[in-house]
Amino acid sequence: MKLDVLLGLQWGDEGKGKVVDFLTPHYDVIARFQGGPNAGHSLEFNGVKHVLHIIPSGIFHPEKINIIGNGVVIDPIVFKKEIEALKAKKTDMKHLYISRKAHLILPTHRLLDAASEASKGKSKIGSTLKGIGPAYRDKTGRNGLRVGDLFTSDFRTRYRELLDQHLSLLKSYGDPPDYQKEEEEWFESLSVLRSFTAIDSEYAINQYLAGNKSILAEGAQGTMLDIDFGSYPFVTSSNTVCAGACTGLGVAPSRIGEVFGIVKAYCTRVGSGPFPTELLDATGELLRERGSEYGATTGRPRRCGWLDLPALKYSVMINGVTSLIMTKADVLSGFDRIKVCTHYKINGEVTDRIPFDVNAEITPVYKEMKGWRDDISCNASYDSLPAALKDYISFIEQETGVPFKIISVSPDREKTIIRSE
Ligand code: GDP
Ligand code: IMO
Ligand code: MG
């Protein structure tokens, strides 16, 4: 059996949560492989919207196994809140397992995140301030605390050692802020984390595959926020790309099956960094309002713009995408003309490559296409979609060389079109 991967091809918020929830009935196991509480994955069914941050988006299917992989960073306080919200909705979580090797976010990681951002002034990353960067830094610096450490007798001592390092680092930014109240809450929250089964998820996942169980790996963020391939330094701190599923779950590259790449019908970005097709005008505002483009984690307004093909082609290449999924096609309804960026103009030269320099002045070269005005949020079949939308889809397929298999036309689980062969 192979492991399928589902990931975002833009700057995050492509609709991963909705589509993972939709696809879960086809799988035995759903596994998150990277990121942490910086993610906000929304899904909707029976008229109720749910937002998940650390827990995989398969959790609303109680018979399925949900795993938080070793590549994820967990804030016990956020985890506890998420569990409590799910319990209040009577969600059955008896098959939720957590990797012993997943790293913990400490209260002081969040303080370090805030201090680092404040020190950057105008060039700040626009981090979600959830402590992601400092937690991954401790992981690669070989100082981190992991879920498995929670069950050892010297946990408090190791926590103290790391805390002392954090406090001296915080001093270099100025007077360290109070952390004691948060620390108390953090220690209280640990009991919830400990109440779930911690597993060697790499063994579990490979045993599931050997036993012919199907697995869907759920990515967080998007390729353009990847630590290696995104618009560095305006990125997150993990590998959001397909290879991240191998390191974040312990599966061999040869075990990867389908790679589902999710694309919003237009582009959005939260936080700082280059966004060549950003629309700072009334059209951008219209996309934001129609698409309810406000962050699921921070509530920040998302920057909006037209689809960026050079970025999409790059993401398809890096991830080896085998199937595309389009979300929010309904939000593009109502335009007479829509635009797609096919190339960038940089210093007078036309290219379809992503430049190394994040400060490069990019002028997008657009192809204009016919829009559509039909309300498609109730469409049940691919054939009944407006011809102009099908042309838009075909054009992206031609450019990327990858077929669209799913078109989402509403936040609701039911409003999802599977394209027949
Ligand atoms: P994720 O981080 O990739 O899971 O995406 P988010 O949940 O942060 O943001 C996607 C937003 O779009 C959420 O509010 C979803 O409910 C919503 N959404 C997902 N698919 C569709 C769609 O096809 N149409 C519309 N209108 N909204 C959608
Ligand atoms: P999902 O999984 C959109 C962005 C932040 C910031 C940068 C670094 O919901 O798609 P970090 O907190 O990771 O240090 O922030 O990355 N960012 C996201 N943007 N969706 C996300 O997750 C994001 N997670 C981080 O806005 O620009
Ligand atoms: Mg999101």
Coordinates of C-alpha atoms and ligand atoms in Angstrom, one line a residue:
M1 CA 0.0 0.0 0.0
K2 CA 1.1 3.6 -0.7
L3 CA 0.7 6.7 1.4
D4 CA -1.1 9.6 -0.3
V5 CA -0.2 13.1 0.5
L6 CA -2.4 16.2 0.4
L7 CA -0.8 19.6 0.6
G8 CA -1.2 23.3 -0.2
L9 CA 0.5 24.6 -3.3
Q10 CA 0.2 28.3 -2.5
W11 CA 0.7 30.3 0.8
G12 CA -1.5 28.2 3.0
D13 CA -5.3 28.3 3.6
E14 CA -6.1 26.6 0.3
G15 CA -8.9 24.6 2.0
K16 CA -6.9 21.6 3.1
G17 CA -9.1 21.0 6.1
K18 CA -12.2 20.8 4.1
V19 CA -10.8 18.5 1.5
V20 CA -9.1 16.1 4.0
D21 CA -12.4 15.8 5.8
F22 CA -14.1 15.1 2.5
L23 CA -11.6 12.4 1.5
T24 CA -11.4 10.7 4.9
P25 CA -14.1 8.1 4.2
H26 CA -11.7 6.7 1.5
Y27 CA -8.8 6.2 4.0
D28 CA -8.2 4.2 7.2
V29 CA -5.7 6.6 8.7
I30 CA -5.2 10.4 8.5
A31 CA -1.8 11.7 9.7
R32 CA -0.5 15.3 10.1
F33 CA 3.2 15.5 9.2
Q34 CA 4.4 19.1 10.1
G35 CA 3.5 22.5 11.4
G36 CA 1.6 23.1 14.6
P37 CA -0.8 25.6 16.0
N38 CA 0.1 28.1 13.3
A39 CA -2.2 26.1 11.1
G40 CA -6.0 26.7 11.0
H41 CA -7.9 24.0 9.1
S42 CA -11.6 24.7 8.6
L43 CA -14.2 22.2 7.7
E44 CA -18.0 22.4 7.7
F45 CA -20.8 19.9 7.8
N46 CA -24.4 19.9 8.9
G47 CA -24.2 23.7 8.9
V48 CA -21.5 23.8 11.6
K49 CA -18.0 25.1 11.0
H50 CA -15.0 23.5 12.9
V51 CA -11.4 24.9 13.0
L52 CA -8.6 22.5 13.8
H53 CA -5.0 23.6 14.6
I54 CA -3.0 20.5 15.6
I55 CA -5.5 17.7 15.3
P56 CA -5.8 16.0 11.9
S57 CA -8.9 16.9 9.8
G58 CA -10.1 13.3 9.8
I59 CA -11.2 13.5 13.5
F60 CA -14.9 13.9 12.7
H61 CA -14.9 10.3 11.3
P62 CA -14.8 8.4 14.6
E63 CA -14.0 5.0 13.1
K64 CA -10.8 6.4 11.4
I65 CA -7.3 6.5 13.0
N66 CA -5.9 10.0 13.3
I67 CA -2.2 10.5 14.0
I68 CA -0.2 13.6 14.9
G69 CA 3.2 12.7 13.4
N70 CA 6.8 13.3 14.6
G71 CA 7.2 16.4 12.4
V72 CA 4.5 18.3 14.2
V73 CA 5.2 20.8 17.0
I74 CA 2.6 20.7 19.8
D75 CA 1.6 23.4 22.2
P76 CA -0.1 21.6 25.1
I77 CA -2.2 24.6 26.0
V78 CA -3.6 24.8 22.4
F79 CA -4.0 21.1 22.3
K80 CA -6.0 21.0 25.5
K81 CA -8.3 23.8 24.2
E82 CA -8.8 21.9 20.9
I83 CA -9.6 18.7 22.7
E84 CA -12.1 20.5 25.0
A85 CA -13.8 22.1 22.1
L86 CA -14.1 18.8 20.3
K87 CA -15.4 17.0 23.5
A88 CA -18.0 19.8 23.8
K89 CA -19.1 18.7 20.3
K90 CA -19.2 15.1 21.5
T91 CA -16.4 14.1 19.1
D92 CA -15.2 10.6 19.6
M93 CA -11.4 10.7 19.8
K94 CA -10.6 7.2 20.9
H95 CA -8.4 6.6 17.8
L96 CA -6.3 9.8 18.1
Y97 CA -2.6 8.9 18.6
I98 CA 0.4 11.2 19.0
S99 CA 4.0 10.5 18.0
R100 CA 6.4 10.3 20.9
K101 CA 8.9 12.2 18.8
A102 CA 6.7 15.3 18.2
H103 CA 8.3 18.3 19.8
L104 CA 6.7 20.5 22.4
I105 CA 6.1 24.2 22.2
L106 CA 6.9 25.9 25.6
P107 CA 5.4 29.2 26.8
T108 CA 8.9 30.8 26.4
H109 CA 8.9 29.7 22.7
R110 CA 6.0 31.9 22.2
L111 CA 7.7 34.8 24.0
L112 CA 10.8 34.3 21.9
D113 CA 8.7 34.3 18.7
A114 CA 7.2 37.7 19.8
A115 CA 10.5 39.1 20.8
S116 CA 12.1 38.1 17.6
E117 CA 9.3 39.6 15.5
A118 CA 9.4 42.8 17.5
S119 CA 13.1 43.2 17.0
K120 CA 12.7 42.8 13.2
G121 CA 10.5 46.0 13.0
K122 CA 9.4 46.6 9.5
S123 CA 11.0 43.4 8.1
K124 CA 9.0 41.1 10.4
I125 CA 7.9 37.8 9.1
G126 CA 4.3 38.3 10.1
S127 CA 4.5 35.1 12.2
T128 CA 1.3 33.7 13.8
L129 CA 3.3 34.1 17.1
K130 CA 2.5 30.6 18.2
G131 CA 6.1 29.8 19.0
I132 CA 6.7 27.7 15.8
G133 CA 10.1 29.1 14.7
P134 CA 11.7 28.9 18.2
A135 CA 10.3 25.4 18.8
Y136 CA 11.8 24.1 15.5
R137 CA 15.0 25.9 16.2
D138 CA 15.3 24.0 19.5
K139 CA 14.5 20.8 17.6
T140 CA 17.3 21.3 15.1
G141 CA 19.5 22.7 17.8
R142 CA 19.0 19.4 19.7
N143 CA 17.6 21.0 22.8
G144 CA 13.9 20.3 22.3
L145 CA 11.5 18.4 24.6
R146 CA 9.3 15.8 23.0
V147 CA 6.0 14.2 23.8
G148 CA 7.8 11.0 24.9
D149 CA 9.7 13.0 27.5
L150 CA 6.5 13.8 29.3
F151 CA 6.5 10.2 30.6
T152 CA 10.1 10.4 32.0
S153 CA 11.0 11.1 35.6
D154 CA 13.5 13.9 34.9
F155 CA 11.0 15.9 32.7
R156 CA 10.9 18.9 35.1
T157 CA 14.7 19.1 35.3
R158 CA 15.0 19.1 31.5
Y159 CA 12.2 21.7 31.2
R160 CA 14.1 23.9 33.7
E161 CA 17.3 23.6 31.7
L162 CA 15.6 24.6 28.5
L163 CA 13.7 27.4 30.3
D164 CA 17.0 28.8 31.6
Q165 CA 18.4 28.9 28.0
H166 CA 15.2 30.7 26.9
L167 CA 15.4 33.2 29.7
S168 CA 18.9 34.2 28.8
L169 CA 18.0 34.5 25.2
L170 CA 15.0 36.6 26.1
K171 CA 17.2 38.9 28.1
S172 CA 19.2 39.7 24.9
Y173 CA 15.9 41.2 23.6
G174 CA 15.3 43.3 26.7
D175 CA 13.6 42.7 30.1
P176 CA 12.1 39.2 29.9
P177 CA 8.3 39.3 30.2
D178 CA 6.4 37.4 32.8
Y179 CA 5.9 33.8 31.9
Q180 CA 4.9 32.2 35.3
K181 CA 1.1 32.3 34.7
E182 CA 1.4 30.7 31.2
E183 CA 3.9 28.2 32.7
E184 CA 1.3 27.2 35.3
E185 CA -1.3 26.7 32.5
W186 CA 1.1 24.8 30.4
F187 CA 1.9 22.3 33.2
E188 CA -1.8 21.9 33.9
S189 CA -2.4 21.2 30.2
L190 CA 0.1 18.4 30.1
S191 CA -2.3 16.0 31.7
V192 CA -4.6 16.2 28.7
L193 CA -1.7 15.4 26.4
R194 CA -0.6 12.6 28.6
S195 CA -4.1 11.1 28.5
F196 CA -3.7 10.3 24.8
T197 CA -1.7 7.3 23.6
A198 CA 1.8 8.3 22.6
I199 CA 3.1 6.0 19.9
D200 CA 6.2 5.3 17.8
S201 CA 4.2 6.6 14.8
E202 CA 6.9 5.6 12.3
Y203 CA 6.4 2.0 13.3
A204 CA 2.6 2.3 13.4
I205 CA 2.4 3.9 9.9
N206 CA 4.7 1.4 8.3
Q207 CA 2.7 -1.5 9.9
Y208 CA -0.5 0.0 8.6
L209 CA 0.9 0.2 5.1
A210 CA 2.2 -3.4 5.4
G211 CA -1.2 -4.4 6.5
N212 CA -2.8 -2.8 3.5
K213 CA -4.4 0.1 5.3
S214 CA -4.7 3.3 3.3
I215 CA -3.2 6.5 4.7
L216 CA -3.6 10.1 3.8
A217 CA -0.9 12.5 5.0
E218 CA -2.3 16.0 5.8
G219 CA 0.1 18.9 5.2
A220 CA -0.1 22.3 6.8
Q221 CA 0.8 25.7 5.4
G222 CA 1.7 25.7 1.7
T223 CA 4.7 25.2 -0.6
M224 CA 5.5 28.9 -0.9
L225 CA 5.9 28.9 2.9
D226 CA 8.3 26.0 2.9
I227 CA 11.6 26.6 4.9
D228 CA 13.7 25.5 1.9
F229 CA 11.7 26.4 -1.1
G230 CA 9.4 29.2 0.0
S231 CA 10.1 32.9 -0.1
Y232 CA 12.8 32.8 2.6
P233 CA 12.9 34.4 5.1
F234 CA 9.2 35.0 4.8
V235 CA 8.3 31.4 5.4
T236 CA 7.4 29.0 8.2
S237 CA 10.0 26.8 9.9
S238 CA 9.1 23.3 8.6
N239 CA 9.2 21.5 5.3
T240 CA 5.6 21.9 4.0
V241 CA 6.5 20.0 0.8
C242 CA 5.8 16.4 0.0
A243 CA 9.3 15.4 1.3
G244 CA 8.1 16.7 4.6
A245 CA 5.6 13.7 4.8
C246 CA 8.6 11.3 4.6
T247 CA 10.5 13.0 7.4
G248 CA 7.4 14.0 9.4
L249 CA 6.0 10.5 9.5
G250 CA 8.9 8.1 8.8
V251 CA 7.8 6.8 5.4
A252 CA 10.2 6.1 2.6
P253 CA 9.9 8.2 -0.6
S254 CA 9.1 5.0 -2.5
R255 CA 6.0 4.6 -0.3
I256 CA 4.4 7.9 -1.6
G257 CA 1.4 7.3 -3.8
E258 CA -0.9 10.1 -5.0
V259 CA 0.2 13.7 -4.3
F260 CA -2.9 15.9 -4.1
G261 CA -2.0 19.5 -4.5
I262 CA -4.7 22.0 -3.4
V263 CA -5.0 25.3 -5.2
K264 CA -7.4 28.1 -4.4
A265 CA -8.9 29.5 -7.6
Y266 CA -7.1 32.7 -6.8
C267 CA -4.2 33.5 -4.3
T268 CA -4.1 34.6 -0.7
R269 CA -1.2 35.2 1.7
V270 CA -1.2 36.2 5.4
G271 CA 1.9 37.8 6.8
S272 CA 4.8 39.5 5.1
G273 CA 6.7 38.5 2.0
P274 CA 6.5 38.7 -1.8
F275 CA 3.1 38.3 -3.4
P276 CA 3.5 39.3 -7.1
T277 CA -0.2 39.1 -8.0
E278 CA -1.5 40.9 -4.9
L279 CA -4.4 43.2 -5.6
L280 CA -4.4 46.3 -3.4
D281 CA -7.5 47.6 -5.1
A282 CA -11.3 47.1 -5.0
T283 CA -10.9 43.7 -6.7
G284 CA -8.7 42.5 -4.0
E285 CA -11.2 43.8 -1.4
L286 CA -14.0 42.0 -3.3
L287 CA -12.1 38.7 -3.2
R288 CA -11.5 39.1 0.5
E289 CA -15.1 39.8 1.3
R290 CA -16.6 37.2 -1.0
G291 CA -14.1 34.6 0.1
S292 CA -14.3 35.5 3.8
E293 CA -10.5 35.8 3.6
Y294 CA -9.6 36.2 7.3
G295 CA -7.1 34.0 9.0
A296 CA -8.6 30.9 10.8
T297 CA -5.8 31.1 13.4
T298 CA -5.2 34.8 13.9
G299 CA -8.2 36.5 12.3
R300 CA -5.9 38.7 10.2
P301 CA -7.2 39.8 6.8
R302 CA -5.6 37.8 4.1
R303 CA -3.9 39.5 1.2
C304 CA -5.7 38.6 -2.0
G305 CA -4.7 38.4 -5.7
W306 CA -5.1 36.6 -9.0
L307 CA -3.8 33.0 -9.6
D308 CA 0.0 32.9 -9.9
L309 CA 1.1 30.2 -12.4
P310 CA 4.9 30.5 -12.1
A311 CA 4.4 29.8 -8.3
L312 CA 2.0 27.0 -9.0
K313 CA 4.2 25.3 -11.6
Y314 CA 7.1 25.6 -9.1
S315 CA 5.0 23.9 -6.4
V316 CA 3.9 21.2 -8.8
M317 CA 7.5 20.5 -9.7
I318 CA 8.8 20.4 -6.1
N319 CA 6.0 18.2 -4.8
G320 CA 5.6 15.9 -7.8
V321 CA 1.9 16.6 -7.7
T322 CA -0.2 13.9 -9.4
S323 CA -3.7 15.4 -9.0
L324 CA -4.8 19.0 -8.5
I325 CA -7.8 20.1 -6.4
M326 CA -9.4 23.5 -6.9
T327 CA -11.1 25.2 -4.0
K328 CA -13.2 28.4 -3.8
A329 CA -14.1 28.3 -7.5
D330 CA -17.4 29.8 -6.3
V331 CA -15.7 32.9 -5.0
L332 CA -14.5 33.8 -8.6
S333 CA -18.1 33.8 -9.8
G334 CA -19.3 37.3 -10.7
F335 CA -16.4 38.6 -12.7
D336 CA -16.8 39.5 -16.4
R337 CA -13.1 38.9 -16.8
I338 CA -10.5 37.2 -14.7
K339 CA -6.8 37.3 -14.9
V340 CA -4.1 34.6 -14.5
C341 CA -0.4 35.5 -14.1
T342 CA 1.6 33.4 -16.6
H343 CA 5.0 35.0 -16.3
Y344 CA 6.9 37.6 -14.3
K345 CA 8.7 40.6 -15.7
I346 CA 11.9 41.2 -13.6
N347 CA 14.4 43.9 -14.7
G348 CA 12.8 44.0 -18.1
E349 CA 13.2 40.2 -18.6
V350 CA 10.2 37.9 -18.9
T351 CA 10.5 34.6 -17.0
D352 CA 8.3 31.9 -15.4
R353 CA 10.9 31.2 -12.7
I354 CA 10.7 32.2 -9.1
P355 CA 13.6 34.6 -8.4
F356 CA 16.0 33.9 -5.6
D357 CA 15.8 37.6 -4.4
V358 CA 12.7 38.1 -2.3
N359 CA 13.1 41.8 -2.9
A360 CA 13.0 41.5 -6.7
E361 CA 10.6 43.9 -8.3
I362 CA 8.2 41.7 -10.1
T363 CA 5.6 42.8 -12.6
P364 CA 3.1 40.1 -13.3
V365 CA 2.3 39.3 -16.9
Y366 CA -1.3 38.4 -17.2
K367 CA -3.5 36.4 -19.5
E368 CA -7.1 37.7 -19.4
M369 CA -9.9 35.1 -19.5
K370 CA -13.6 35.2 -19.7
G371 CA -15.3 35.1 -16.3
W372 CA -18.6 33.6 -15.3
R373 CA -21.6 34.9 -13.3
D374 CA -23.4 31.7 -12.4
D375 CA -23.9 30.7 -8.8
I376 CA -22.0 27.4 -8.7
S377 CA -22.2 26.7 -5.0
C378 CA -25.0 24.2 -5.6
N379 CA -23.4 22.5 -8.5
A380 CA -23.4 18.7 -8.3
S381 CA -21.5 17.7 -11.4
Y382 CA -18.4 18.8 -13.4
D383 CA -20.4 18.9 -16.6
S384 CA -22.8 21.5 -15.3
L385 CA -20.1 24.0 -14.4
P386 CA -20.0 27.2 -16.5
A387 CA -17.9 26.8 -19.8
A388 CA -15.7 29.7 -18.8
L389 CA -14.7 28.0 -15.5
K390 CA -14.0 24.8 -17.4
D391 CA -11.8 26.8 -19.8
Y392 CA -9.9 28.2 -16.8
I393 CA -9.4 24.7 -15.3
S394 CA -8.2 23.4 -18.7
F395 CA -5.8 26.2 -19.0
I396 CA -4.2 25.5 -15.6
E397 CA -4.0 21.8 -16.5
Q398 CA -2.2 22.6 -19.7
E399 CA 0.2 24.9 -18.0
T400 CA 1.0 22.5 -15.1
G401 CA 0.6 19.2 -16.9
V402 CA -1.5 17.9 -14.0
P403 CA -5.3 17.1 -14.1
F404 CA -7.8 18.5 -11.7
K405 CA -9.7 15.7 -9.9
I406 CA -11.8 17.6 -7.4
I407 CA -13.5 21.0 -7.5
S408 CA -14.8 22.5 -4.3
V409 CA -17.6 25.0 -4.6
S410 CA -18.5 25.8 -1.0
P411 CA -17.1 25.4 2.5
D412 CA -19.6 22.5 3.1
R413 CA -18.4 18.9 2.9
E414 CA -21.2 18.0 0.6
K415 CA -20.5 20.7 -2.0
T416 CA -17.5 19.0 -3.6
I417 CA -17.4 17.8 -7.2
I418 CA -15.3 14.7 -8.0
R419 CA -14.5 14.8 -11.7
S420 CA -15.0 11.4 -13.3
E421 CA -12.3 10.0 -15.6
Ligands
GDP1 P1 -6.6 25.4 5.2 O1 -5.7 26.0 6.2 O2 -6.0 25.0 3.9 O3 -7.4 24.2 5.8 O4 -7.7 26.5 4.8 P2 -8.5 27.4 5.9 O5 -9.5 26.6 6.6 O6 -7.6 28.2 6.7 O7 -9.1 28.4 4.8 C1 -10.0 28.0 3.8 C2 -11.3 28.8 4.0 O8 -12.1 28.6 2.9 C3 -12.2 28.2 5.2 O9 -12.9 29.2 5.7 C4 -13.1 27.2 4.5 O10 -14.3 26.9 5.2 C5 -13.3 27.9 3.2 N1 -13.5 27.0 2.0 C6 -12.9 25.8 1.7 N2 -13.3 25.4 0.4 C7 -14.2 26.3 0.0 C8 -14.9 26.5 -1.3 O11 -14.8 25.7 -2.2 N3 -15.7 27.6 -1.4 C9 -15.8 28.5 -0.4 N4 -16.5 29.6 -0.6 N5 -15.1 28.4 0.8 C10 -14.3 27.4 0.9
IMO2 P1 -2.6 26.6 7.2 O1 -2.2 25.2 7.6 C1 -1.4 30.6 6.1 C2 2.4 32.1 7.7 C3 2.3 33.3 8.7 C4 3.7 33.9 8.4 C5 4.6 32.8 8.2 C6 5.4 32.3 9.4 O2 -3.8 27.0 7.9 O3 -2.6 26.8 5.7 P2 4.8 31.0 11.6 O4 3.8 31.3 12.6 O5 4.8 29.7 11.0 O6 6.2 31.4 12.1 O7 4.5 32.1 10.5 O8 3.7 31.7 7.7 N1 1.6 30.9 8.1 C7 0.4 30.6 7.5 N2 -0.3 31.2 6.5 N3 -1.8 29.4 6.5 C8 -1.1 28.8 7.5 O9 -1.4 27.5 7.9 C9 0.0 29.4 8.0 N4 0.9 29.0 9.0 C10 1.9 30.0 9.0 O10 1.2 34.1 8.4 O11 3.6 34.7 7.2
MG3 MG -5.6 27.8 7.3

